[in-house]
């Protein structure tokens, strides 16, 4: 992975289809990288705040990502918990998209 300052390469631009999520692990942390239906990229904490289940294994629908275990949902644009049992918001991370890939600021 390419490291420039504090930006870490996550994936190629075409690695995700619209409304798809990808697990990304770096430095002992895990993230869910989501591509929206319009093609924008977002990054949030990777684990559901209810239980340590990875959100990248869940369903992306509209602006929502659903936990695959108990079906709690989050708005992946903001990290906001949207339905129970998820009730703690997730942290959102800055991403930038360049011609050579998608990068996360950690």
C-alpha positions as protocol buffer text, in pm:
chain_id: "A"
residue {
  index: 1
  type: UNK
  ca { x: 0 y: 0 z: 0 }
}
residue {
  index: 2
  type: UNK
  ca { x: 118 y: 350 z: -84 }
}
residue {
  index: 3
  type: UNK
  ca { x: 157 y: 590 z: 209 }
}
residue {
  index: 4
  type: UNK
  ca { x: 176 y: 961 z: 142 }
}
residue {
  index: 5
  type: UNK
  ca { x: 176 y: 1174 z: 458 }
}
residue {
  index: 6
  type: UNK
  ca { x: -124 y: 1043 z: 649 }
}
residue {
  index: 7
  type: UNK
  ca { x: -321 y: 924 z: 347 }
}
residue {
  index: 8
  type: UNK
  ca { x: -325 y: 546 z: 298 }
}
residue {
  index: 9
  type: UNK
  ca { x: -430 y: 374 z: -24 }
}
residue {
  index: 10
  type: UNK
  ca { x: -746 y: 169 z: 24 }
}
residue {
  index: 11
  type: UNK
  ca { x: -828 y: 31 z: -319 }
}
residue {
  index: 12
  type: UNK
  ca { x: -845 y: 100 z: -691 }
}
residue {
  index: 13
  type: UNK
  ca { x: -1125 y: 329 z: -807 }
}
residue {
  index: 14
  type: UNK
  ca { x: -1305 y: 43 z: -980 }
}
residue {
  index: 15
  type: UNK
  ca { x: -1268 y: -204 z: -690 }
}
residue {
  index: 16
  type: UNK
  ca { x: -1625 y: -138 z: -569 }
}
residue {
  index: 17
  type: UNK
  ca { x: -1950 y: -137 z: -759 }
}
residue {
  index: 18
  type: UNK
  ca { x: -2216 y: 120 z: -660 }
}
residue {
  index: 19
  type: UNK
  ca { x: -2394 y: 22 z: -334 }
}
residue {
  index: 20
  type: UNK
  ca { x: -2113 y: -211 z: -235 }
}
residue {
  index: 21
  type: UNK
  ca { x: -1889 y: -216 z: 75 }
}
residue {
  index: 22
  type: UNK
  ca { x: -1529 y: -325 z: 128 }
}
residue {
  index: 23
  type: UNK
  ca { x: -1343 y: -418 z: 445 }
}
residue {
  index: 24
  type: UNK
  ca { x: -1015 y: -231 z: 493 }
}
residue {
  index: 25
  type: UNK
  ca { x: -778 y: -301 z: 783 }
}
residue {
  index: 26
  type: UNK
  ca { x: -482 y: -81 z: 873 }
}
residue {
  index: 27
  type: UNK
  ca { x: -276 y: -21 z: 1185 }
}
residue {
  index: 28
  type: UNK
  ca { x: -489 y: -243 z: 1407 }
}
residue {
  index: 29
  type: UNK
  ca { x: -810 y: -67 z: 1298 }
}
residue {
  index: 30
  type: UNK
  ca { x: -1084 y: -177 z: 1064 }
}
residue {
  index: 31
  type: UNK
  ca { x: -1296 y: 35 z: 832 }
}
residue {
  index: 32
  type: UNK
  ca { x: -1595 y: -11 z: 603 }
}
residue {
  index: 33
  type: UNK
  ca { x: -1546 y: 163 z: 269 }
}
residue {
  index: 34
  type: UNK
  ca { x: -1876 y: 221 z: 89 }
}
residue {
  index: 35
  type: UNK
  ca { x: -1949 y: 333 z: -265 }
}
residue {
  index: 36
  type: UNK
  ca { x: -2287 y: 506 z: -300 }
}
residue {
  index: 37
  type: UNK
  ca { x: -2530 y: 457 z: -586 }
}
residue {
  index: 38
  type: UNK
  ca { x: -2404 y: 786 z: -735 }
}
residue {
  index: 39
  type: UNK
  ca { x: -2041 y: 664 z: -719 }
}
residue {
  index: 40
  type: UNK
  ca { x: -1919 y: 864 z: -416 }
}
residue {
  index: 41
  type: UNK
  ca { x: -1696 y: 692 z: -160 }
}
residue {
  index: 42
  type: UNK
  ca { x: -1739 y: 699 z: 220 }
}
residue {
  index: 43
  type: UNK
  ca { x: -1550 y: 546 z: 512 }
}
residue {
  index: 44
  type: UNK
  ca { x: -1678 y: 463 z: 860 }
}
residue {
  index: 45
  type: UNK
  ca { x: -1569 y: 242 z: 1149 }
}
residue {
  index: 46
  type: UNK
  ca { x: -1580 y: -115 z: 1026 }
}
residue {
  index: 47
  type: UNK
  ca { x: -1755 y: -281 z: 1319 }
}
residue {
  index: 48
  type: UNK
  ca { x: -2117 y: -239 z: 1420 }
}
residue {
  index: 49
  type: UNK
  ca { x: -2138 y: -46 z: 1747 }
}
residue {
  index: 50
  type: UNK
  ca { x: -2381 y: -306 z: 1884 }
}
residue {
  index: 51
  type: UNK
  ca { x: -2151 y: -608 z: 1840 }
}
residue {
  index: 52
  type: UNK
  ca { x: -1815 y: -657 z: 1670 }
}
residue {
  index: 53
  type: UNK
  ca { x: -1956 y: -769 z: 1336 }
}
residue {
  index: 54
  type: UNK
  ca { x: -1803 y: -621 z: 1024 }
}
residue {
  index: 55
  type: UNK
  ca { x: -2038 y: -393 z: 836 }
}
residue {
  index: 56
  type: UNK
  ca { x: -1872 y: -462 z: 499 }
}
residue {
  index: 57
  type: UNK
  ca { x: -2049 y: -800 z: 514 }
}
residue {
  index: 58
  type: UNK
  ca { x: -2385 y: -623 z: 534 }
}
residue {
  index: 59
  type: UNK
  ca { x: -2621 y: -479 z: 275 }
}
residue {
  index: 60
  type: UNK
  ca { x: -2588 y: -129 z: 130 }
}
residue {
  index: 61
  type: UNK
  ca { x: -2920 y: 23 z: 25 }
}
residue {
  index: 62
  type: UNK
  ca { x: -2956 y: 391 z: -55 }
}
residue {
  index: 63
  type: UNK
  ca { x: -2758 y: 579 z: 214 }
}
residue {
  index: 64
  type: UNK
  ca { x: -2784 y: 295 z: 465 }
}
residue {
  index: 65
  type: UNK
  ca { x: -2556 y: 6 z: 552 }
}
residue {
  index: 66
  type: UNK
  ca { x: -2713 y: -278 z: 748 }
}
residue {
  index: 67
  type: UNK
  ca { x: -2531 y: -497 z: 1000 }
}
residue {
  index: 68
  type: UNK
  ca { x: -2552 y: -860 z: 886 }
}
residue {
  index: 69
  type: UNK
  ca { x: -2599 y: -1000 z: 1240 }
}
residue {
  index: 70
  type: UNK
  ca { x: -2889 y: -812 z: 1405 }
}
residue {
  index: 71
  type: UNK
  ca { x: -2987 y: -578 z: 1119 }
}
residue {
  index: 72
  type: UNK
  ca { x: -2907 y: -250 z: 1292 }
}
residue {
  index: 73
  type: UNK
  ca { x: -2852 y: 24 z: 1035 }
}
residue {
  index: 74
  type: UNK
  ca { x: -2625 y: 324 z: 991 }
}
residue {
  index: 75
  type: UNK
  ca { x: -2615 y: 616 z: 752 }
}
residue {
  index: 76
  type: UNK
  ca { x: -2273 y: 556 z: 598 }
}
residue {
  index: 77
  type: UNK
  ca { x: -2243 y: 923 z: 493 }
}
residue {
  index: 78
  type: UNK
  ca { x: -2243 y: 1040 z: 857 }
}
residue {
  index: 79
  type: UNK
  ca { x: -2194 y: 727 z: 1070 }
}
residue {
  index: 80
  type: UNK
  ca { x: -2528 y: 795 z: 1243 }
}
residue {
  index: 81
  type: UNK
  ca { x: -2701 y: 491 z: 1397 }
}
residue {
  index: 82
  type: UNK
  ca { x: -3043 y: 474 z: 1234 }
}
residue {
  index: 83
  type: UNK
  ca { x: -3218 y: 168 z: 1377 }
}
residue {
  index: 84
  type: UNK
  ca { x: -3195 y: -63 z: 1677 }
}
residue {
  index: 85
  type: UNK
  ca { x: -3013 y: -248 z: 1807 }
}
residue {
  index: 86
  type: UNK
  ca { x: -2747 y: -5 z: 1682 }
}
residue {
  index: 87
  type: UNK
  ca { x: -2766 y: 307 z: 1899 }
}
residue {
  index: 88
  type: UNK
  ca { x: -2409 y: 444 z: 1904 }
}
residue {
  index: 89
  type: UNK
  ca { x: -2291 y: 645 z: 1604 }
}
residue {
  index: 90
  type: UNK
  ca { x: -1981 y: 539 z: 1414 }
}
residue {
  index: 91
  type: UNK
  ca { x: -1686 y: 760 z: 1332 }
}
residue {
  index: 92
  type: UNK
  ca { x: -1659 y: 880 z: 973 }
}
residue {
  index: 93
  type: UNK
  ca { x: -1321 y: 916 z: 798 }
}
residue {
  index: 94
  type: UNK
  ca { x: -1209 y: 1146 z: 523 }
}
residue {
  index: 95
  type: UNK
  ca { x: -1146 y: 989 z: 182 }
}
residue {
  index: 96
  type: UNK
  ca { x: -1008 y: 1125 z: -140 }
}
residue {
  index: 97
  type: UNK
  ca { x: -1040 y: 974 z: -484 }
}
residue {
  index: 98
  type: UNK
  ca { x: -761 y: 1019 z: -733 }
}
residue {
  index: 99
  type: UNK
  ca { x: -696 y: 866 z: -1072 }
}
residue {
  index: 100
  type: UNK
  ca { x: -466 y: 610 z: -908 }
}
residue {
  index: 101
  type: UNK
  ca { x: -703 y: 500 z: -629 }
}
residue {
  index: 102
  type: UNK
  ca { x: -907 y: 570 z: -318 }
}
residue {
  index: 103
  type: UNK
  ca { x: -719 y: 697 z: -10 }
}
residue {
  index: 104
  type: UNK
  ca { x: -820 y: 725 z: 356 }
}
residue {
  index: 105
  type: UNK
  ca { x: -688 y: 979 z: 607 }
}
residue {
  index: 106
  type: UNK
  ca { x: -596 y: 798 z: 928 }
}
